[in-house]
Amino acid sequence: LAPRHWHEEVEILYFTQGRFTVELDLQETAFAPGEICLVNAGTLHRVQSEPGASEHLALLFDPRILAFSYADEVQQRLVAPLLAGQTGLCSKVVPGDPAYLPLRGALLALQQLYAAQGPGWYIRAKLQLLELMAALGEAGALRPTPQGRLPGEAVARYKAVVSCIRARYMEKLTLAQLARAAGCSPEYLCRFFRKISGSTPVEYLVAFRIEQAKALLRATGDSVLEISLACGFDSPSYFNRQFKRRTGQTPNAYRRQ
């Protein structure tokens, strides 16, 4: 459903139909209908649904939206520790947990506010987010982060490589450069990266470049040669082969379609 990724927003998933598996920093947890998953900012995660009909509500928000310039009790005890990584959301809330009913109610209220977008909806949504965080704090679902707790070495290195690819895909990137970004040898990089993503770093890089090329083919009138060079391919023929291999079409055919 959603491939492995991370972002700086907090994400809350309310599963309403079907069964799901959520992977958080490579640790899998099963979810049934009615259960809620909370994903902290920066957590590497992936969501998969079992075969059959499935449905979920997703709320994403940048935790900085909660911050106050005035250091009152809410800022000092609730918001600042969350932004500093000193506290984090628990990963799973189920019916019967103290946080469940207020959390579910806040999610549904936010969904309605966003759908209607009536006068003052944004202010009301922000107030609802503060209510949500207060309820989580009162229910013990906001927990201190254990001292020294960091994502696993492989997760941190994976994120470093993917960040390097996203920032520098248009350059000539080598496996050795990606290994330096991860702080390890090329051989070790290939082993752990394939274990996490199912592909080698170079395969991931090529796939990412093709996705950027597809976006440029849709949005610009640049020539195929210009697009291939802009996306880091120094050989137009290699670009054409890789594009067709991954899409089943030539770049020109993709653009016409």
Tab-separated table of N, CA, C and O in Angstrom, residues 61 63-84 86-87 126-138 142:
chain	number	residue	atom	x	y	z
A	61	PHE	N	0.721	15.723	10.186
A	61	PHE	CA	0.922	17.123	10.561
A	61	PHE	C	2.354	17.312	11.047
A	61	PHE	O	2.945	16.425	11.674
A	63	PRO	N	4.830	18.501	13.563
A	63	PRO	CA	4.658	18.777	15.005
A	63	PRO	C	4.991	20.205	15.394
A	63	PRO	O	4.562	20.687	16.437
A	64	ARG	N	5.728	20.923	14.516
A	64	ARG	CA	6.041	22.322	14.828
A	64	ARG	C	4.800	23.203	14.820
A	64	ARG	O	4.819	24.316	15.347
A	65	ILE	N	3.707	22.698	14.213
A	65	ILE	CA	2.462	23.467	14.196
A	65	ILE	C	1.915	23.649	15.611
A	65	ILE	O	1.113	24.562	15.875
A	66	LEU	N	2.362	22.807	16.540
A	66	LEU	CA	1.872	22.857	17.914
A	66	LEU	C	2.620	23.870	18.775
A	66	LEU	O	2.193	24.186	19.880
A	67	ALA	N	3.753	24.375	18.268
A	67	ALA	CA	4.659	25.161	19.111
A	67	ALA	C	4.114	26.552	19.423
A	67	ALA	O	3.391	27.147	18.622
A	68	PHE	N	4.485	27.050	20.584
A	68	PHE	CA	4.151	28.400	21.021
A	68	PHE	C	5.444	29.201	21.179
A	68	PHE	O	6.452	28.676	21.644
A	69	SER	N	5.409	30.487	20.830
A	69	SER	CA	6.578	31.328	21.081
A	69	SER	C	6.678	31.661	22.563
A	69	SER	O	7.764	31.920	23.081
A	70	TYR	N	5.539	31.650	23.246
A	70	TYR	CA	5.525	31.915	24.689
A	70	TYR	C	5.704	30.588	25.425
A	70	TYR	O	4.964	29.634	25.194
A	71	ALA	N	6.678	30.534	26.317
A	71	ALA	CA	7.022	29.270	26.985
A	71	ALA	C	6.075	28.989	28.143
A	71	ALA	O	6.459	29.029	29.319
A	72	ASP	N	4.818	28.710	27.809
A	72	ASP	CA	3.858	28.374	28.869
A	72	ASP	C	3.975	26.882	29.194
A	72	ASP	O	4.860	26.172	28.710
A	73	GLU	N	3.074	26.391	30.028
A	73	GLU	CA	3.146	24.997	30.475
A	73	GLU	C	2.969	24.018	29.317
A	73	GLU	O	3.634	22.975	29.266
A	74	VAL	N	2.087	24.354	28.356
A	74	VAL	CA	1.870	23.469	27.213
A	74	VAL	C	3.158	23.342	26.394
A	74	VAL	O	3.556	22.248	25.995
A	75	GLN	N	3.816	24.486	26.166
A	75	GLN	CA	5.055	24.467	25.396
A	75	GLN	C	6.147	23.693	26.133
A	75	GLN	O	6.849	22.879	25.528
A	76	GLN	N	6.290	23.935	27.416
A	76	GLN	CA	7.394	23.342	28.166
A	76	GLN	C	7.190	21.856	28.445
A	76	GLN	O	8.146	21.069	28.373
A	77	ARG	N	5.970	21.447	28.759
A	77	ARG	CA	5.745	20.077	29.200
A	77	ARG	C	5.278	19.147	28.080
A	77	ARG	O	5.483	17.938	28.171
A	78	LEU	N	4.666	19.708	27.025
A	78	LEU	CA	4.086	18.849	25.987
A	78	LEU	C	4.824	18.990	24.657
A	78	LEU	O	5.308	17.997	24.100
A	79	VAL	N	4.927	20.227	24.163
A	79	VAL	CA	5.406	20.434	22.796
A	79	VAL	C	6.926	20.365	22.696
A	79	VAL	O	7.466	19.645	21.843
A	80	ALA	N	7.636	21.109	23.555
A	80	ALA	CA	9.103	21.166	23.452
A	80	ALA	C	9.749	19.784	23.568
A	80	ALA	O	10.636	19.450	22.764
A	81	PRO	N	9.357	18.933	24.534
A	81	PRO	CA	9.967	17.597	24.602
A	81	PRO	C	9.699	16.754	23.357
A	81	PRO	O	10.561	15.990	22.925
A	82	LEU	N	8.512	16.923	22.755
A	82	LEU	CA	8.197	16.173	21.536
A	82	LEU	C	9.084	16.624	20.384
A	82	LEU	O	9.648	15.798	19.652
A	83	LEU	N	9.236	17.944	20.215
A	83	LEU	CA	10.052	18.472	19.125
A	83	LEU	C	11.533	18.143	19.322
A	83	LEU	O	12.276	17.979	18.340
A	84	ALA	N	11.965	18.021	20.557
A	84	ALA	CA	13.367	17.717	20.839
A	84	ALA	C	13.665	16.228	20.791
A	84	ALA	O	14.823	15.821	20.950
A	86	GLN	N	12.649	14.103	22.969
A	86	GLN	CA	12.728	13.567	24.328
A	86	GLN	C	11.518	12.709	24.660
A	86	GLN	O	11.566	11.856	25.546
A	87	THR	N	10.400	12.975	23.964
A	87	THR	CA	9.217	12.138	24.097
A	87	THR	C	8.762	11.720	22.703
A	87	THR	O	9.143	12.333	21.698
A	126	LYS	N	-6.415	23.280	14.283
A	126	LYS	CA	-5.224	23.406	15.136
A	126	LYS	C	-5.595	23.209	16.604
A	126	LYS	O	-4.872	22.550	17.358
A	127	LEU	N	-6.720	23.775	17.000
A	127	LEU	CA	-7.185	23.569	18.371
A	127	LEU	C	-7.489	22.093	18.621
A	127	LEU	O	-7.193	21.557	19.699
A	128	GLN	N	-8.045	21.430	17.628
A	128	GLN	CA	-8.360	20.009	17.766
A	128	GLN	C	-7.086	19.179	17.893
A	128	GLN	O	-7.035	18.197	18.647
A	129	LEU	N	-6.037	19.591	17.180
A	129	LEU	CA	-4.750	18.897	17.304
A	129	LEU	C	-4.190	19.025	18.721
A	129	LEU	O	-3.647	18.073	19.279
A	130	LEU	N	-4.316	20.218	19.296
A	130	LEU	CA	-3.859	20.410	20.675
A	130	LEU	C	-4.672	19.563	21.643
A	130	LEU	O	-4.138	18.981	22.596
A	131	GLU	N	-5.979	19.470	21.401
A	131	GLU	CA	-6.832	18.588	22.216
A	131	GLU	C	-6.364	17.144	22.102
A	131	GLU	O	-6.290	16.407	23.083
A	132	LEU	N	-6.044	16.751	20.864
A	132	LEU	CA	-5.586	15.387	20.613
A	132	LEU	C	-4.305	15.105	21.392
A	132	LEU	O	-4.177	14.073	22.058
A	133	MET	N	-3.330	16.024	21.327
A	133	MET	CA	-2.059	15.816	22.011
A	133	MET	C	-2.245	15.823	23.530
A	133	MET	O	-1.589	15.053	24.247
A	134	ALA	N	-3.143	16.683	24.023
A	134	ALA	CA	-3.414	16.701	25.461
A	134	ALA	C	-3.995	15.370	25.921
A	134	ALA	O	-3.604	14.837	26.970
A	135	ALA	N	-4.918	14.822	25.118
A	135	ALA	CA	-5.530	13.537	25.460
A	135	ALA	C	-4.488	12.419	25.466
A	135	ALA	O	-4.495	11.551	26.350
A	136	LEU	N	-3.569	12.446	24.486
A	136	LEU	CA	-2.519	11.427	24.442
A	136	LEU	C	-1.609	11.545	25.662
A	136	LEU	O	-1.208	10.534	26.261
A	137	GLY	N	-1.293	12.794	26.041
A	137	GLY	CA	-0.450	12.987	27.217
A	137	GLY	C	-1.115	12.497	28.486
A	137	GLY	O	-0.495	11.804	29.306
A	138	GLU	N	-2.397	12.820	28.656
A	138	GLU	CA	-3.133	12.407	29.844
A	138	GLU	C	-3.275	10.893	29.926
A	138	GLU	O	-3.310	10.309	31.010
A	142	LEU	N	2.020	9.492	25.310
A	142	LEU	CA	3.233	10.262	25.017
A	142	LEU	C	4.281	9.830	26.035
A	142	LEU	O	4.128	10.101	27.229
